[in-house]
mmCIF file of C-alpha atoms in Angstrom:
data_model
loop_
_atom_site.group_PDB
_atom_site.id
_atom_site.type_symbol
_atom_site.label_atom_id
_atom_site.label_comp_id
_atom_site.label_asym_id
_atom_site.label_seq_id
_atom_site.Cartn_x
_atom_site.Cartn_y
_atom_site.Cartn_z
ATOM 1 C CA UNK M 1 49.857 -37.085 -55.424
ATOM 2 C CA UNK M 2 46.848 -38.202 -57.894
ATOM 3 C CA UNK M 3 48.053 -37.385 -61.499
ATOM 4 C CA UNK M 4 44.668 -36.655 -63.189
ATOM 5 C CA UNK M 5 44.519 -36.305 -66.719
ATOM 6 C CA UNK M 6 43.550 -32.812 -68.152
ATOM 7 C CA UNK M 7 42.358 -32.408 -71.682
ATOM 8 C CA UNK M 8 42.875 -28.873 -73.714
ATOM 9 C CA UNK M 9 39.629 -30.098 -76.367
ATOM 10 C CA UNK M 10 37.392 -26.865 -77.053
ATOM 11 C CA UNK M 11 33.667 -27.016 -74.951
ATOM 12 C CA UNK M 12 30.642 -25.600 -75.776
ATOM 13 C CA UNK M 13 29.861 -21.877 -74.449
ATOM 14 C CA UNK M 14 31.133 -21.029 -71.379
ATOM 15 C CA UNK M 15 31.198 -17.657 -69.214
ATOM 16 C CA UNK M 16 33.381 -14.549 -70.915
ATOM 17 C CA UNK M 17 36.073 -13.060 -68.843
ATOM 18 C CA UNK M 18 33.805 -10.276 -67.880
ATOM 19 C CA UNK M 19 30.839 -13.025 -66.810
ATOM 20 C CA UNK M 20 33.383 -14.787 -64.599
ATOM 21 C CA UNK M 21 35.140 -10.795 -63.319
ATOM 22 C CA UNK M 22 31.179 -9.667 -62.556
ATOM 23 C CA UNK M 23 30.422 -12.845 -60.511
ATOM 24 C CA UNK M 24 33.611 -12.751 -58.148
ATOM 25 C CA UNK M 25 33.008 -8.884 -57.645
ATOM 26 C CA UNK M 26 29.182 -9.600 -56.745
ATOM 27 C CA UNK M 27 29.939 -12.539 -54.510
ATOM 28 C CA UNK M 28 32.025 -10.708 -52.584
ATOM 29 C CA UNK M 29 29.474 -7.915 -52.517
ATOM 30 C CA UNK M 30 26.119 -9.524 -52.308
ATOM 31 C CA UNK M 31 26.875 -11.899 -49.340
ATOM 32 C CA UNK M 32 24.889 -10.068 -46.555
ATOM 33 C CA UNK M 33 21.888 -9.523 -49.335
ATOM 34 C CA UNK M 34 21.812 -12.940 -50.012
ATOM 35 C CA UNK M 35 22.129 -14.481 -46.972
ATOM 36 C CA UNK M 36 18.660 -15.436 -46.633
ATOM 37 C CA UNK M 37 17.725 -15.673 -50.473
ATOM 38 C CA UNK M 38 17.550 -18.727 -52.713
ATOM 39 C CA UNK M 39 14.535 -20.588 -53.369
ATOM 40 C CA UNK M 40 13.476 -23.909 -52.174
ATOM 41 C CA UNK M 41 13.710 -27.402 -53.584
ATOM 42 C CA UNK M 42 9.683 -27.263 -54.218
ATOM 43 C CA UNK M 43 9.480 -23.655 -55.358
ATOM 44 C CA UNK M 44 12.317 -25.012 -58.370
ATOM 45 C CA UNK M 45 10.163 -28.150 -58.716
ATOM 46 C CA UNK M 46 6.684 -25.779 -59.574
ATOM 47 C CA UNK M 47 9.137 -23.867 -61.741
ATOM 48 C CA UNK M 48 9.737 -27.523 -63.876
ATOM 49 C CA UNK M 49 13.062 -28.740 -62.164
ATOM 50 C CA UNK M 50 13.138 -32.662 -62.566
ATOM 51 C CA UNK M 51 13.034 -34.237 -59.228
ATOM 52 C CA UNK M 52 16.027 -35.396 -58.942
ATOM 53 C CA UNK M 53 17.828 -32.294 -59.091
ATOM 54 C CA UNK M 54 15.776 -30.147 -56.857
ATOM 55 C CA UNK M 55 17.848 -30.371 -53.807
ATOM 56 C CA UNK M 56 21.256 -29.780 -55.366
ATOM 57 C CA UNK M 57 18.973 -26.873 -57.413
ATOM 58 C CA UNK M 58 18.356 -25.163 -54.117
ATOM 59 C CA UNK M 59 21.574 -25.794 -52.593
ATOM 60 C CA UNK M 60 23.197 -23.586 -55.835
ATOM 61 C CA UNK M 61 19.961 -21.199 -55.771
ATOM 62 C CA UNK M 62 20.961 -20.406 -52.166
ATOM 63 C CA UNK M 63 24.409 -19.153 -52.819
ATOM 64 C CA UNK M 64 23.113 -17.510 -56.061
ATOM 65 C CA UNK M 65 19.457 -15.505 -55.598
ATOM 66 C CA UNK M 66 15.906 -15.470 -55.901
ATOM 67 C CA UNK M 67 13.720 -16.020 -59.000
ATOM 68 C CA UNK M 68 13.270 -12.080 -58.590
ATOM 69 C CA UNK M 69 16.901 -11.432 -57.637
ATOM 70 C CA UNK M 70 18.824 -8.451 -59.515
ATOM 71 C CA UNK M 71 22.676 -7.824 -58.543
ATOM 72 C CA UNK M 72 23.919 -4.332 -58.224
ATOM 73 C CA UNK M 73 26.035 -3.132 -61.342
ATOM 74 C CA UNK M 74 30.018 -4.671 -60.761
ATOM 75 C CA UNK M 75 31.987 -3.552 -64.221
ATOM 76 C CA UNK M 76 28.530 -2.654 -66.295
ATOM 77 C CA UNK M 77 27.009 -5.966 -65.520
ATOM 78 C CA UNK M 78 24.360 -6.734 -63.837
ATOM 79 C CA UNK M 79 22.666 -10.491 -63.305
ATOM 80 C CA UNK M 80 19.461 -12.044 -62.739
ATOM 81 C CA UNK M 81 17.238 -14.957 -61.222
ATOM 82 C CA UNK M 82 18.146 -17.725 -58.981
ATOM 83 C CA UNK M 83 20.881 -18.473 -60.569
ATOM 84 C CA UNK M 84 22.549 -15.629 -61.485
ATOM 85 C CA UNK M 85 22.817 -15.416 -65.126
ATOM 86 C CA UNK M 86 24.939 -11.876 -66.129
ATOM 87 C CA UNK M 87 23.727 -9.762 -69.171
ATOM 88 C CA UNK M 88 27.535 -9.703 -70.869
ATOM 89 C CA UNK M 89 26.447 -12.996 -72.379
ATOM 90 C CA UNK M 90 25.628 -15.937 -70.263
ATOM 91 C CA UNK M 91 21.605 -14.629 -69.609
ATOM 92 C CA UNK M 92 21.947 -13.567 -73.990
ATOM 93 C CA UNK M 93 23.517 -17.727 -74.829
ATOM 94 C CA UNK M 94 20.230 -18.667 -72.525
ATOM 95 C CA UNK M 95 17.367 -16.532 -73.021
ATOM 96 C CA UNK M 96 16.459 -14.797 -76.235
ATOM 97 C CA UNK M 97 13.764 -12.530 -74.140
ATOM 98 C CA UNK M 98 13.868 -9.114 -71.932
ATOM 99 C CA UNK M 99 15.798 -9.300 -68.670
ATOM 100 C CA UNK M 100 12.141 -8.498 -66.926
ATOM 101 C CA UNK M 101 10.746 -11.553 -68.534
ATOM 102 C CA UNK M 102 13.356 -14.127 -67.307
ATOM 103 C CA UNK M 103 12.926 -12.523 -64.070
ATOM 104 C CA UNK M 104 9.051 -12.986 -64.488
ATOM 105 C CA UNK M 105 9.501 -16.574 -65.287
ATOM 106 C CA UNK M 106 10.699 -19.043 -63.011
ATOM 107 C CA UNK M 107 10.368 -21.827 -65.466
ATOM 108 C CA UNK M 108 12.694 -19.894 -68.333
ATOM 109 C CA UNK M 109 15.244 -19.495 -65.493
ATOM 110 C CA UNK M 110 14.900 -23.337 -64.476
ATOM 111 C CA UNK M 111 15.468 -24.239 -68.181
ATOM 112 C CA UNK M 112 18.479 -21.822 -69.082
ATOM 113 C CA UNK M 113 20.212 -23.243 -65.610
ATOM 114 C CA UNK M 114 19.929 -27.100 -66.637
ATOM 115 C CA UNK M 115 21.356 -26.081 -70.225
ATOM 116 C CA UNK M 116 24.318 -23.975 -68.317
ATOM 117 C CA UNK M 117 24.898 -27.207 -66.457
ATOM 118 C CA UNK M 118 24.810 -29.074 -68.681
ATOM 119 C CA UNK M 119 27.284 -27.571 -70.519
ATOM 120 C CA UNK M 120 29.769 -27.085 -67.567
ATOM 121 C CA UNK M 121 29.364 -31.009 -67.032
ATOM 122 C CA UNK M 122 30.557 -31.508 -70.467
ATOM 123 C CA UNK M 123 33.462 -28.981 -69.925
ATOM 124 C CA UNK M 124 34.137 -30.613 -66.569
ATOM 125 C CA UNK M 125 34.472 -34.334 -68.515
ATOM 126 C CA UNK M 126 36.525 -33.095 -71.169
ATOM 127 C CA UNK M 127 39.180 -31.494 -69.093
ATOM 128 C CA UNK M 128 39.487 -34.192 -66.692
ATOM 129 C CA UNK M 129 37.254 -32.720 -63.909
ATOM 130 C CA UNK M 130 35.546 -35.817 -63.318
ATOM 131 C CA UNK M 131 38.465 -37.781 -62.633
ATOM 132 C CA UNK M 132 38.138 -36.300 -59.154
ATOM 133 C CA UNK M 133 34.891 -37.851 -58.398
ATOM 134 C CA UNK M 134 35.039 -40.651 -55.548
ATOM 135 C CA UNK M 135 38.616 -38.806 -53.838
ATOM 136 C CA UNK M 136 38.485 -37.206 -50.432
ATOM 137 C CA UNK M 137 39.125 -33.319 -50.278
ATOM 138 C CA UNK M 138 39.347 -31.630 -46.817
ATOM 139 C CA UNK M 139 39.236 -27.933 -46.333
ATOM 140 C CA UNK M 140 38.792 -26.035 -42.951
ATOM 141 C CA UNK M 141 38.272 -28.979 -40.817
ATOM 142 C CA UNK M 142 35.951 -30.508 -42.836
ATOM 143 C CA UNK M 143 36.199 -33.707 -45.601
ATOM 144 C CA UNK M 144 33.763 -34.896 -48.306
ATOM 145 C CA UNK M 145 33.852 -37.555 -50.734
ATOM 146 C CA UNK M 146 33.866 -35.798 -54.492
ATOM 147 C CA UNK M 147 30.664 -36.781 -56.191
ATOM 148 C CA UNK M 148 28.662 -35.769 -59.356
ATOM 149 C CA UNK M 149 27.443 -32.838 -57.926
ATOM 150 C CA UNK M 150 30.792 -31.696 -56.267
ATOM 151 C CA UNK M 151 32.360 -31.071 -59.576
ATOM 152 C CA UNK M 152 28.903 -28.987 -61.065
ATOM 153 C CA UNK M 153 29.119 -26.928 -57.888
ATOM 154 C CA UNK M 154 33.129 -25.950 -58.372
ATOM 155 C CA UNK M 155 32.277 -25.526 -62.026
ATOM 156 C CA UNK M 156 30.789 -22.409 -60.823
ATOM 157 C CA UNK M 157 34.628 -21.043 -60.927
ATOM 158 C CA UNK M 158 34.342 -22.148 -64.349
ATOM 159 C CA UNK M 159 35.818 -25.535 -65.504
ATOM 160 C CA UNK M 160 37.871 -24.592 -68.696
ATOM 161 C CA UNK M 161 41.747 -24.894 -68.577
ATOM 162 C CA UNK M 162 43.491 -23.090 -66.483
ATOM 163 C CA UNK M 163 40.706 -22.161 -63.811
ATOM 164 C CA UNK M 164 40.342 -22.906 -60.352
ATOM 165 C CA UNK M 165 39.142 -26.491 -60.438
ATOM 166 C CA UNK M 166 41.517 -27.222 -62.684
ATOM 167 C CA UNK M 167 44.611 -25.763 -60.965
ATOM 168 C CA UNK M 168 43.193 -27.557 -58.097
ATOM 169 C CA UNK M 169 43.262 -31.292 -60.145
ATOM 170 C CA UNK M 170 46.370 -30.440 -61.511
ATOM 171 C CA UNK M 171 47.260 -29.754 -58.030
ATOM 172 C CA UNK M 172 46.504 -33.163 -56.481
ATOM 173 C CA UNK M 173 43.688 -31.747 -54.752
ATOM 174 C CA UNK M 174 45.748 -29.532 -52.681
ATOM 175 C CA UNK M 175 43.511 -26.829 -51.728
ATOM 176 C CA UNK M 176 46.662 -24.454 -50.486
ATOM 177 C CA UNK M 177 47.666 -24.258 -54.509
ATOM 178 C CA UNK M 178 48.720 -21.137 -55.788
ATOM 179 C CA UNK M 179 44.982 -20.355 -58.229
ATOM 180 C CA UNK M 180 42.736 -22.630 -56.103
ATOM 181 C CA UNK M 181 40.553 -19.534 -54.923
ATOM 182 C CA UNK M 182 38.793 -16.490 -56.367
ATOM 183 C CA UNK M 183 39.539 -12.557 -56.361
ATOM 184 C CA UNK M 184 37.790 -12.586 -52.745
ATOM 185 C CA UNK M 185 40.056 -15.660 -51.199
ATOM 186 C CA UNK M 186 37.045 -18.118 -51.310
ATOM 187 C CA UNK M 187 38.991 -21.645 -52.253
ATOM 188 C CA UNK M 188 37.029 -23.904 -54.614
ATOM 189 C CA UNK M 189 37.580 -26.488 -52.225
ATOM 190 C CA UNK M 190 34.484 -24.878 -50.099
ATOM 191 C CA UNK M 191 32.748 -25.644 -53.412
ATOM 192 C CA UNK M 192 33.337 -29.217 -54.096
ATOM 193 C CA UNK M 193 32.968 -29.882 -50.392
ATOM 194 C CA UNK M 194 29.026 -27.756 -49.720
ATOM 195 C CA UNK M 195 28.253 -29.120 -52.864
ATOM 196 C CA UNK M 196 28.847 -32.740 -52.460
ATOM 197 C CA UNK M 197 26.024 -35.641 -52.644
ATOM 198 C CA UNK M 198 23.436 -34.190 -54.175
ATOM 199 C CA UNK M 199 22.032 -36.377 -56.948
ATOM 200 C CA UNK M 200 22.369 -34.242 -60.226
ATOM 201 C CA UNK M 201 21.221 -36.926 -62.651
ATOM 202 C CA UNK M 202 19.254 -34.408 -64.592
ATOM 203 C CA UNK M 203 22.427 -33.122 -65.646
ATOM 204 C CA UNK M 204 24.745 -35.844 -65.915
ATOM 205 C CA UNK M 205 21.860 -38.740 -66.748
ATOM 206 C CA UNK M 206 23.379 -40.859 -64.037
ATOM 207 C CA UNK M 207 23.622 -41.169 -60.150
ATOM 208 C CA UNK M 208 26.678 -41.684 -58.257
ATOM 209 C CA UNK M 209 24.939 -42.846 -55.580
ATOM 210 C CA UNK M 210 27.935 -41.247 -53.468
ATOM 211 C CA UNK M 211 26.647 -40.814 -49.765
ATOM 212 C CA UNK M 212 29.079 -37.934 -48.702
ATOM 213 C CA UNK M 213 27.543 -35.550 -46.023
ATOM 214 C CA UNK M 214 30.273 -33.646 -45.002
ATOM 215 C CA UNK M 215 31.837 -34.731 -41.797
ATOM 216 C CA UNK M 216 34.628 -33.665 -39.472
ATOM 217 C CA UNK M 217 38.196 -33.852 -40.643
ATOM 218 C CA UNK M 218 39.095 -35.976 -37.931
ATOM 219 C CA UNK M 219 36.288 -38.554 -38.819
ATOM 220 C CA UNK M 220 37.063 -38.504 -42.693
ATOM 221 C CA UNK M 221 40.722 -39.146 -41.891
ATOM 222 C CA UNK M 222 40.456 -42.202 -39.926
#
């Protein structure tokens, strides 16, 4: 078992509770809505997304909404845009405007999402996150090598202490450890694994370079 270390420092804003209840209640619920929403790596890049985070953008979008995207009301909250950002205080820490005009602009929502990320990279290095990157997870028949943009894409579980990324490093990357998935059974293995390769340098100001299109388990275990 890889012993990774885990840090308890504080991190800049993250997600309250009630963000992080509201966005496991309205992935459950929104999955047929959103099937076919998210926008594309160009549409982000018109909006101002640097380059070289336009693909891994999209990938996140596609999970998340549309620039006009509104989620039905789970526990009083509702959230917005591409990306999802919930009005019990993750859209208020990144916008300072009406709810209608973040929705209105695609570049305000491009903006708030590369603070949020960066943030959650700097939550994910100070508790240890990154000390997955370059290890093999497998989930469901299939592997992927843990890049850069693995972690940012299971920090969407949240990557403070005691969350699901974190159980799972503490775990050894075991993804059959007890508080490894969300409210609706999805494991944050999934996560590490769809988002993996992606270059995210306009986030973490480097490239891992990590070529890691997931393959079959039975290939990544030979």
């Amino acid at each position: 078992m890889t012993t990774v270390a885990l840090s308890t420092s504080a991190s800049p804003w993250l997600p309250n509770k009630r963000d992080l209840f509201a966005n496991l209640g309205l992935a459950f619920g929104l999955v047929a809505s959103l099937a076919f929403a998210g926008e594309s790596a160009l549409s982000l890049l018109n909006a101002g997304m640097p380059a070289g985070c336009a693909e891994y953008a999209s990938n996140v979008s596609h999970s998340e909404g549309s620039f006009s995207s509104v989620s039905p009301v789970v526990n009083g909250t509702r959230c917005y845009g591409a990306f999802q950002f919930c009005d019990s205080g993750t859209l208020q820490a990144y916008w300072d405007g009406s709810r209608e005009d973040f929705l209105n602009s695609p570049s305000a929502q491009v903006a708030a999402w590369q603070r949020y990320e960066r943030g959650q990279w700097y939550a994910a290095q100070k508790n240890g996150m990154t000390s997955l990157i370059g290890q093999q997870v497998c989930y469901q028949g299939t592997c992927a090598t843990v890049s850069q943009s693995s972690i940012l894409k299971a920090c969407q579980f949240g990557c403070g202490t005691g969350g699901k990324l974190y159980n799972l490093a503490k775990s050894g990357l075991d993804c059959n450890a007890a508080g490894t998935r969300d409210g609706a059974g999805t494991s944050v293995c999934a996560y590490l694994i769809s988002g993996a390769g992606y270059n995210v340098g306009c986030v973490t100001n480097s490239n891992d370079g990590v070529d890691c299109t997931p393959v079959a388990a039975s290939e990544g275990q030979q």
